[in-house]
mmCIF file of C-alpha atoms in Angstrom:
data_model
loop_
_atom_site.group_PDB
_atom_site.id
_atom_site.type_symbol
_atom_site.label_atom_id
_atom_site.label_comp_id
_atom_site.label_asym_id
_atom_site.label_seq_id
_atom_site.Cartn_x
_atom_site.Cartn_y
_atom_site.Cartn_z
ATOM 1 C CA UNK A 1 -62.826 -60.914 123.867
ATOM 2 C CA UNK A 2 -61.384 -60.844 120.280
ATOM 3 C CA UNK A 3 -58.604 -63.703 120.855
ATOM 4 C CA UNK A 4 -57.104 -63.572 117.545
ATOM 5 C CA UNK A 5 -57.386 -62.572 113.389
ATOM 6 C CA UNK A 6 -55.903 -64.128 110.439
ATOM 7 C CA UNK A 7 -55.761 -62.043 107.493
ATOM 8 C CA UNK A 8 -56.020 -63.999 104.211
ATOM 9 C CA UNK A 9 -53.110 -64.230 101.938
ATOM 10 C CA UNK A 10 -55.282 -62.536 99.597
ATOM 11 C CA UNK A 11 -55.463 -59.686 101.545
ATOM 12 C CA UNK A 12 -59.284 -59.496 101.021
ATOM 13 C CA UNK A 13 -60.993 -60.885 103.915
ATOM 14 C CA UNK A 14 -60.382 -61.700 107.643
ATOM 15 C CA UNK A 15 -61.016 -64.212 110.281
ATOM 16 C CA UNK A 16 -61.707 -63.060 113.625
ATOM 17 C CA UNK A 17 -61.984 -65.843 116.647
ATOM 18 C CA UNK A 18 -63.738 -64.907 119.730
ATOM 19 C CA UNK A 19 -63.537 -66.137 122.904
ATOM 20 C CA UNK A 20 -66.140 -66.099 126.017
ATOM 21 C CA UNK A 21 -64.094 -66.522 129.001
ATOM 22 C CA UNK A 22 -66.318 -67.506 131.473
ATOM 23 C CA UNK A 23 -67.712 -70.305 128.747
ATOM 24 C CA UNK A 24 -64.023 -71.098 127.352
ATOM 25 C CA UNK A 25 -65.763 -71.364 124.104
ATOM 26 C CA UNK A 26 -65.279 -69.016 121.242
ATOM 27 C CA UNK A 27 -66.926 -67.884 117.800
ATOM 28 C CA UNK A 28 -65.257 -67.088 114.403
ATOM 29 C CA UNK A 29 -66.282 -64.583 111.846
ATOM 30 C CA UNK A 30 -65.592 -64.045 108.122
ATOM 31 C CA UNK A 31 -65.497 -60.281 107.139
ATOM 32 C CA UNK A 32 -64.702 -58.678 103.764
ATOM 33 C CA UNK A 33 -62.656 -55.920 104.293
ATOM 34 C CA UNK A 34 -63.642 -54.088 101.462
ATOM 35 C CA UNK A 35 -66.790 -53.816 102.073
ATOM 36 C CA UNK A 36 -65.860 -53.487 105.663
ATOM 37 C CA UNK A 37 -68.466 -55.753 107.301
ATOM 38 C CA UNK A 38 -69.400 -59.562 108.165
ATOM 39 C CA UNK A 39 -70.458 -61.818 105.236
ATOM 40 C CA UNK A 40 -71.559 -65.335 106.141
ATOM 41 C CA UNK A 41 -69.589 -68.746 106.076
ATOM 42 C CA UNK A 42 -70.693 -71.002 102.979
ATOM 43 C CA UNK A 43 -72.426 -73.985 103.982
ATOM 44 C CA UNK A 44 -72.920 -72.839 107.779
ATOM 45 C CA UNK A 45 -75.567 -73.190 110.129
ATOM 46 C CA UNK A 46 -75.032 -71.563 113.515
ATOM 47 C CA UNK A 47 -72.278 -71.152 114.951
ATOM 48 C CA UNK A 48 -68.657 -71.225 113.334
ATOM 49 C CA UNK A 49 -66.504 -72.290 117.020
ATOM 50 C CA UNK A 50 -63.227 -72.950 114.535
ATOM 51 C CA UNK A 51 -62.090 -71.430 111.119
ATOM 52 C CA UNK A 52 -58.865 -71.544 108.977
ATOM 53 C CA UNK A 53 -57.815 -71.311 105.467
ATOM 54 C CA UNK A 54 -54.857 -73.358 103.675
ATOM 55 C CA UNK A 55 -51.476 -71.827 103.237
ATOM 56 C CA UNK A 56 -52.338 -70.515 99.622
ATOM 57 C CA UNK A 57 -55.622 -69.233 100.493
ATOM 58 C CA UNK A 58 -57.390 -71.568 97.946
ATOM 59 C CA UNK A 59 -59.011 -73.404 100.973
ATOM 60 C CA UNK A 60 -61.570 -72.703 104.035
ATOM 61 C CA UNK A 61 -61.834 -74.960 107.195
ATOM 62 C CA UNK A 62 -64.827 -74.181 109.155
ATOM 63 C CA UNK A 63 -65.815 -76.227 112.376
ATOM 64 C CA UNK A 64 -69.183 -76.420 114.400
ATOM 65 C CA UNK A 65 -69.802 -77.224 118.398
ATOM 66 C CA UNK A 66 -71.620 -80.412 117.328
ATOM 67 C CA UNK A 67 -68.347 -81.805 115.562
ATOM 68 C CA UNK A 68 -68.559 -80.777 112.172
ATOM 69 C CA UNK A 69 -65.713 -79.689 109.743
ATOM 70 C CA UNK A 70 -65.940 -78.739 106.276
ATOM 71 C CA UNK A 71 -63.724 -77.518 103.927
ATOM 72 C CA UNK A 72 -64.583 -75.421 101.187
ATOM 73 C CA UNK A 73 -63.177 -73.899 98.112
ATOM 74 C CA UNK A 74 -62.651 -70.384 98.924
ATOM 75 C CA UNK A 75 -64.226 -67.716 98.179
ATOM 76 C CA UNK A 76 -66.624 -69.821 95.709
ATOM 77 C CA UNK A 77 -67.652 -71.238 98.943
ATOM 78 C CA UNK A 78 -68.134 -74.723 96.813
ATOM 79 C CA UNK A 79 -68.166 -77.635 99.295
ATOM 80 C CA UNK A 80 -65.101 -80.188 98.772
ATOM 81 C CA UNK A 81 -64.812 -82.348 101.681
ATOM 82 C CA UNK A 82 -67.242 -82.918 105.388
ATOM 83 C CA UNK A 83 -64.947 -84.749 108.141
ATOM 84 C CA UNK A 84 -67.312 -86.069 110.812
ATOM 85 C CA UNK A 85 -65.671 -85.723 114.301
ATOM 86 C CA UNK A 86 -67.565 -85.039 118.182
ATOM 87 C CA UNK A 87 -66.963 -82.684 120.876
ATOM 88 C CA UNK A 88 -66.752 -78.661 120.129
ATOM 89 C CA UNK A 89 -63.985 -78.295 117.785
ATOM 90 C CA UNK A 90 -62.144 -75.735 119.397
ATOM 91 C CA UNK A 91 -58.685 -75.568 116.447
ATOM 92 C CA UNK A 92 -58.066 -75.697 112.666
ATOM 93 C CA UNK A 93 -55.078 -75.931 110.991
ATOM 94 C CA UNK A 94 -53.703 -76.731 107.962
ATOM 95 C CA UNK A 95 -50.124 -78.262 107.086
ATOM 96 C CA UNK A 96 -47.996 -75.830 105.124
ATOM 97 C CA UNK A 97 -48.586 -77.523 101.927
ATOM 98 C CA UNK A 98 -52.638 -78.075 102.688
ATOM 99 C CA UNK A 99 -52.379 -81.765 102.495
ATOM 100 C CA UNK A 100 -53.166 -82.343 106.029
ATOM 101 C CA UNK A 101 -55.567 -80.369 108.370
ATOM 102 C CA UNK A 102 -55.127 -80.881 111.869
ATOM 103 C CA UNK A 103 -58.410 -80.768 114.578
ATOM 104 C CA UNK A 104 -58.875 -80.360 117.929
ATOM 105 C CA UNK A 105 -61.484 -80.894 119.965
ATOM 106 C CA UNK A 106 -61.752 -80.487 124.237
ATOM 107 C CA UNK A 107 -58.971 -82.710 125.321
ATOM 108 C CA UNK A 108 -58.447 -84.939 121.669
ATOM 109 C CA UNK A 109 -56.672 -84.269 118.341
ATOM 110 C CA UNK A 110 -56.972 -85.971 115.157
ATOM 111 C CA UNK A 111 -55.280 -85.452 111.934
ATOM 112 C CA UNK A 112 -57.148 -85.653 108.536
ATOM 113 C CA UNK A 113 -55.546 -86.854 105.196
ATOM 114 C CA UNK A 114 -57.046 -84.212 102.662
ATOM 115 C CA UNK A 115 -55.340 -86.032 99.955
ATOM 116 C CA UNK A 116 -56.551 -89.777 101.069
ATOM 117 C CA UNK A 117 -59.912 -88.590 102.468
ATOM 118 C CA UNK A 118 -59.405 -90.074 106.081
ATOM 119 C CA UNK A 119 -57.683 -89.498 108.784
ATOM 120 C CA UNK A 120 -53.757 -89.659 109.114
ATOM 121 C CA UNK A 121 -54.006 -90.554 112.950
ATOM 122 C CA UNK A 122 -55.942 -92.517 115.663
ATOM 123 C CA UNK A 123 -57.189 -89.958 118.528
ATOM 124 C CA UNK A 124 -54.470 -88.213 120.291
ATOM 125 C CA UNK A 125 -56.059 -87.836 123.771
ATOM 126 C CA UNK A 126 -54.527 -85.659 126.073
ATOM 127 C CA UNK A 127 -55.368 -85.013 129.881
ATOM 128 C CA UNK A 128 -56.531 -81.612 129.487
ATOM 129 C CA UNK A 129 -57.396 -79.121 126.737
ATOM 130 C CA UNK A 130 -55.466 -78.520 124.149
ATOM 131 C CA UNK A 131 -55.008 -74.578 123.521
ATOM 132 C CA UNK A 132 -52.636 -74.325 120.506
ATOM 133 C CA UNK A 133 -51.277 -76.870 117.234
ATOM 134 C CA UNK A 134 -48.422 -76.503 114.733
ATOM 135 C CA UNK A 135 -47.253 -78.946 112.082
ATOM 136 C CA UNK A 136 -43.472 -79.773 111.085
ATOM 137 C CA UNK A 137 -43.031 -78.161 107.433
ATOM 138 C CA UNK A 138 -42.217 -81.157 105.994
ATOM 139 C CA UNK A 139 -45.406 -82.484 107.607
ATOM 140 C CA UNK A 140 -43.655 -85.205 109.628
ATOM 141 C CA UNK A 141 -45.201 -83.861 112.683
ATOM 142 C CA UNK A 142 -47.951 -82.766 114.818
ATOM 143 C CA UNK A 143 -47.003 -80.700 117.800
ATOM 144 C CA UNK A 144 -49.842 -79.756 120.651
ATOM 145 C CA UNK A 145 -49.898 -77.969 124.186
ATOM 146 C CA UNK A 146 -52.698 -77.910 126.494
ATOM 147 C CA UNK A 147 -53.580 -76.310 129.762
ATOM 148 C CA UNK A 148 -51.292 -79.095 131.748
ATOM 149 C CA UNK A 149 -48.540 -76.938 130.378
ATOM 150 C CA UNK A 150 -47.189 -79.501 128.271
ATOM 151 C CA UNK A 151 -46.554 -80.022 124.780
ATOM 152 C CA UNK A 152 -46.330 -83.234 123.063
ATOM 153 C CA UNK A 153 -44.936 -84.120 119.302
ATOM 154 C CA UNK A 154 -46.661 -86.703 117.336
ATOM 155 C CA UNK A 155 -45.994 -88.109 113.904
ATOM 156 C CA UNK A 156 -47.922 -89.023 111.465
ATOM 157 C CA UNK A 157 -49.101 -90.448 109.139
ATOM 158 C CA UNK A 158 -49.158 -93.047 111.861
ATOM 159 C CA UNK A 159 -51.672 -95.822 113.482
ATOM 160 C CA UNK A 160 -50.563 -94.980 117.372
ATOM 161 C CA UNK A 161 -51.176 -92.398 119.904
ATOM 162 C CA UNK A 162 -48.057 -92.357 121.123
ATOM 163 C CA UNK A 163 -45.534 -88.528 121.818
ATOM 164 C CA UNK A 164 -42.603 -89.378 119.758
ATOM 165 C CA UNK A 165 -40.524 -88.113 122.790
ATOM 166 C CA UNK A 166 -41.216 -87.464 126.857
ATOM 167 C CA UNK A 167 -43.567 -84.522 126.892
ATOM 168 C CA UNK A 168 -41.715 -80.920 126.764
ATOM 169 C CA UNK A 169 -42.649 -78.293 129.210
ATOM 170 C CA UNK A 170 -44.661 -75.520 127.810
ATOM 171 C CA UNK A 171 -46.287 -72.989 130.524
ATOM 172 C CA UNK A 172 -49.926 -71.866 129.377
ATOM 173 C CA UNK A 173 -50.807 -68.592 131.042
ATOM 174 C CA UNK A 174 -53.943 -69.352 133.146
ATOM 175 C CA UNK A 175 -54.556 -65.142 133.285
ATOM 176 C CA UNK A 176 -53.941 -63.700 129.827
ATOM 177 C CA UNK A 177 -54.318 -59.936 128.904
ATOM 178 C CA UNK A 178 -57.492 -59.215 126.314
ATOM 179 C CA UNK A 179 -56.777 -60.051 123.061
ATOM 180 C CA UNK A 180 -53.883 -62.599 123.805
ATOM 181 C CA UNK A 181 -53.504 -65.817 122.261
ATOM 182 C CA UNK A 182 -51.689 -68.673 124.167
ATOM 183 C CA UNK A 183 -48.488 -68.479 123.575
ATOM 184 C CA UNK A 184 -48.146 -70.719 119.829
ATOM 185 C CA UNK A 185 -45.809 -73.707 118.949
ATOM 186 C CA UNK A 186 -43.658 -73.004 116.269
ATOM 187 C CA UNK A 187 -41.121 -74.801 114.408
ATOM 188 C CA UNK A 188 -37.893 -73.257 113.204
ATOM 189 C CA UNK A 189 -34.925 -74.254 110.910
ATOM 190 C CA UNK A 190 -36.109 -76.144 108.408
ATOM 191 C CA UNK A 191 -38.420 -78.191 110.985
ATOM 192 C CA UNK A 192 -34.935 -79.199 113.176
ATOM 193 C CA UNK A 193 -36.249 -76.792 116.053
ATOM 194 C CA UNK A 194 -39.207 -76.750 117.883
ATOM 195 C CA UNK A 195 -39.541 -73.578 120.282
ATOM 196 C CA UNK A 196 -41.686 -74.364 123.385
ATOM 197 C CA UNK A 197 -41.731 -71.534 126.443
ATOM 198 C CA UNK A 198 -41.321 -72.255 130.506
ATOM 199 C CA UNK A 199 -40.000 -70.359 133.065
ATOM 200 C CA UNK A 200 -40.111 -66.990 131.345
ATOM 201 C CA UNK A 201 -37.379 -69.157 129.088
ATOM 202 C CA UNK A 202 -37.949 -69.734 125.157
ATOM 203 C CA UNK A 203 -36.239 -73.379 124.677
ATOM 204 C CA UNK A 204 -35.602 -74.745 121.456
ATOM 205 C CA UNK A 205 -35.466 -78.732 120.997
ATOM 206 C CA UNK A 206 -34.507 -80.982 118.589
ATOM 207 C CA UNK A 207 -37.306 -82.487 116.875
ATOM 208 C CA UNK A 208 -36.060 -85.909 116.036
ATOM 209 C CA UNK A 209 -35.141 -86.798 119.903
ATOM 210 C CA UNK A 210 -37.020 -83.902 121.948
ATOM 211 C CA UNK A 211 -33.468 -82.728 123.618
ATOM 212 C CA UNK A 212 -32.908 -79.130 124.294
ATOM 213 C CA UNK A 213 -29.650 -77.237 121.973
ATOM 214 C CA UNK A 214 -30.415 -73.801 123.049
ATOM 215 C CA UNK A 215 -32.522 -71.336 124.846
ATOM 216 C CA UNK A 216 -33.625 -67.845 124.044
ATOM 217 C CA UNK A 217 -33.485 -65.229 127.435
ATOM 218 C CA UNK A 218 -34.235 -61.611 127.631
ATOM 219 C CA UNK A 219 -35.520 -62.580 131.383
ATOM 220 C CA UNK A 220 -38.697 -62.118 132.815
ATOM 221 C CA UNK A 221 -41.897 -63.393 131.832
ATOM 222 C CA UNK A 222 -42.080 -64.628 127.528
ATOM 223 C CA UNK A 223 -45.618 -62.519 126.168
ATOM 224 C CA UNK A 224 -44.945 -62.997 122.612
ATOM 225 C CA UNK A 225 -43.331 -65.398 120.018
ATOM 226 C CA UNK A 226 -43.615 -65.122 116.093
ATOM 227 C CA UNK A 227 -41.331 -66.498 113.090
ATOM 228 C CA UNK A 228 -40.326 -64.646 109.998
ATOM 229 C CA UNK A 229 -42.750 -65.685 106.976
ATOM 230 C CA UNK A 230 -39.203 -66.851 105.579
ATOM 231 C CA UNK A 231 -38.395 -68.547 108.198
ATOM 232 C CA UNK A 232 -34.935 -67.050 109.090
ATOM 233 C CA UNK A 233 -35.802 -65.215 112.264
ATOM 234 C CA UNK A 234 -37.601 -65.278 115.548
ATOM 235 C CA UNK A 235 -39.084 -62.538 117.215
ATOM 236 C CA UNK A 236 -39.568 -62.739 121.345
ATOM 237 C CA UNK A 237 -41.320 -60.091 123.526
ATOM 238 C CA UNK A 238 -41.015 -59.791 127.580
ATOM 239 C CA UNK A 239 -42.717 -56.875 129.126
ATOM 240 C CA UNK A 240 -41.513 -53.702 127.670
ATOM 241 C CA UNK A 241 -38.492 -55.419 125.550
ATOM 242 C CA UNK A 242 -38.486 -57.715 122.388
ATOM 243 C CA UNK A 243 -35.369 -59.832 120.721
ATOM 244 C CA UNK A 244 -34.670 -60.479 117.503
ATOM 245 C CA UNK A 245 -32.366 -64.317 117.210
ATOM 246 C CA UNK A 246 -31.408 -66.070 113.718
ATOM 247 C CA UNK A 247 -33.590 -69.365 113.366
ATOM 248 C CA UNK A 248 -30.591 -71.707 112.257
ATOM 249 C CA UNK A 249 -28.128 -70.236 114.757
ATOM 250 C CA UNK A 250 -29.776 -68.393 117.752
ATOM 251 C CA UNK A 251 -27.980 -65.548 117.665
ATOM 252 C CA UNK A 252 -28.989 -62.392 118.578
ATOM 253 C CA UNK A 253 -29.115 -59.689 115.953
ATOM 254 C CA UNK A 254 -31.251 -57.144 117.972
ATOM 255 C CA UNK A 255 -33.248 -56.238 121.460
ATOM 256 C CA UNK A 256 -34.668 -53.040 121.971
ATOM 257 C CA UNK A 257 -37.320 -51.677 124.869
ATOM 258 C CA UNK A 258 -40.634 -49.681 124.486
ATOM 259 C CA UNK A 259 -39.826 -45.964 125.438
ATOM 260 C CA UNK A 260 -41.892 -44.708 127.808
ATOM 261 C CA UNK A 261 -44.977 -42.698 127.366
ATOM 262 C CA UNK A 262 -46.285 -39.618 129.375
ATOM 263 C CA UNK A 263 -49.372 -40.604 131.543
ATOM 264 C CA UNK A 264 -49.272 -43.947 130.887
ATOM 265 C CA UNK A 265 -48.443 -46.777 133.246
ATOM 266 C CA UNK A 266 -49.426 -50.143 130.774
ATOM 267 C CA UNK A 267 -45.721 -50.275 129.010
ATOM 268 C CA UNK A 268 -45.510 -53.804 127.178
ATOM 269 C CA UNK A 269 -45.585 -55.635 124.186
ATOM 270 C CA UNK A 270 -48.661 -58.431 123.902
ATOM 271 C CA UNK A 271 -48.288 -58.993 120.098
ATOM 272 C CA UNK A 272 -45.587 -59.545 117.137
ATOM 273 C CA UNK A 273 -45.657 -59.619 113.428
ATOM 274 C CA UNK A 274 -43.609 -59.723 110.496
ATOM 275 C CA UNK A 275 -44.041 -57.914 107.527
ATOM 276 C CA UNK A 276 -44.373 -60.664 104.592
ATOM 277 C CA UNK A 277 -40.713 -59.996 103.557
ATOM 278 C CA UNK A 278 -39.813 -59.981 106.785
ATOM 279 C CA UNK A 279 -37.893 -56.753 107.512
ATOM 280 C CA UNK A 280 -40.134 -55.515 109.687
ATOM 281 C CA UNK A 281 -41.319 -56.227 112.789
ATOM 282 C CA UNK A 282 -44.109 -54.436 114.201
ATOM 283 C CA UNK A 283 -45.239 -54.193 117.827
ATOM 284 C CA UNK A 284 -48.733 -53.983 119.508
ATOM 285 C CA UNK A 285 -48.606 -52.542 123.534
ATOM 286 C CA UNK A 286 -50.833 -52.445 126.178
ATOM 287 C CA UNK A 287 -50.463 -48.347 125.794
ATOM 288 C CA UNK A 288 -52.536 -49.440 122.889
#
């Protein structure tokens, strides 16, 4: 199952993760899309379970099964750093100004200090795995969920393992349709919102005490989330309809529904994105 891409801000290449259900484990590949085929990750051996590159592009995180992540200058594929972890590192990502790349491995989470060269953060352990990460702009924060349906805010730097606030609920679809992510973390406003999902219910909290100031309904079941690259809006899918609010206000500026389609009886949205000036949002259906 392909269970997500990231294009590079380049516009050159790709990352593609995979993901074996049965296993729960998945593989990344690097393509060049000129060329239109695979090309090889520098200074990898096997299998590539985790991949990401910094905001800018300048960057390359690759992780292994076995622990290993190393980041690279990309494309020269020039090695700059090795970060020694254990367990199958299963997520990569890099704060938005590529100081601070966040791992995850199973059930633990660590934060590395690019900058520093060592880690911003004792092991965050959590009681089951974690599925998705995102990391306050101002990199302040580390925010995770995991298959408890949970999500949990940490800061850092710090030298405890302790949430910042009681845990907030965020459900994790145990069925999801091919070629669905879980359903991301994402902070809004500046970093003052955090937008977490339960109860077919998009609920935005207050990241410096964890309380909720608004939620986001268009009823039924949430199957997408994605921010504006700028930041200013935030784009939610249900079934056959998608919502449009403001990300410092929550208002909403526009819903529409998928018309239906002769002969077929799959009508709704599974995927958002923004165009990178962000007026325009595209849809992707399971009419295909």
């Amino acid at each position: 199952w392909l269970q997500g891409i990231a294009v590079h801000p380049g516009g050159l290449h790709l990352l593609t993760h995979g993901l074996d259900a049965v296993r729960g484990e998945g593989e990344c590949q690097l393509w060049d899309l000129d060329r239109q085929k695979r090309v090889p990750f520098p200074h990898a051996e096997g299998l590539v379970s985790a991949a990401a590159w910094d905001s800018a592009g300048d960057r390359l995180a690759i992780g292994t099964p076995n622990g290993q992540v190393t980041v690279l200058r990309f494309s020269s594929g020039k090695e700059l750093q090795k970060v020694h972890y254990t367990g199958h590192i299963n997520h990569l990502l890099f704060s938005p100004d590529g100081r601070y790349l966040a791992l995850a491995a199973g059930r633990r989470v660590r934060v590395w200090d690019c900058q520093r060269v060592a880690f911003a953060t004792p092991e965050l352990q959590h009681p089951t795995q974690v599925t998705t990460l995102a990391i306050h702009p101002q990199d302040r924060q580390l925010a995770t969920a995991c298959q408890d349906h949970s999500c949990r805010v940490f800061a850092f730097p710090a030298d405890n393992d302790r949430p910042l606030f009681p845990i907030i609920r965020h459900y994790q679809e145990s069925f999801r349709i091919v070629g669905q992510k879980p359903i991301p973390l994402a902070y809004v406003d500046e970093g003052r919102g955090l937008l977490t999902v339960s109860a077919g219910i998009v609920t935005w909290s207050d990241t410096a005490t964890g309380k909720v100031v608004r939620t986001l309904q268009l009823g039924g079941s949430v199957d997408a989330i994605r921010v504006s690259p700028d930041g200013n809006f935030v784009a939610v899918a249900n079934s056959a309809r998608a919502g449009i609010w403001t990300a410092a206000t929550g208002t909403l500026v526009r819903s529409f529904s998928l018309q239906p389609r002769a002969g077929v009886s799959t009508q709704f949205i599974l995927s958002l994105a923004f165009s990178p000036d962000g007026k325009v949002l595209a849809t992707g259906g399971g009419d295909h």
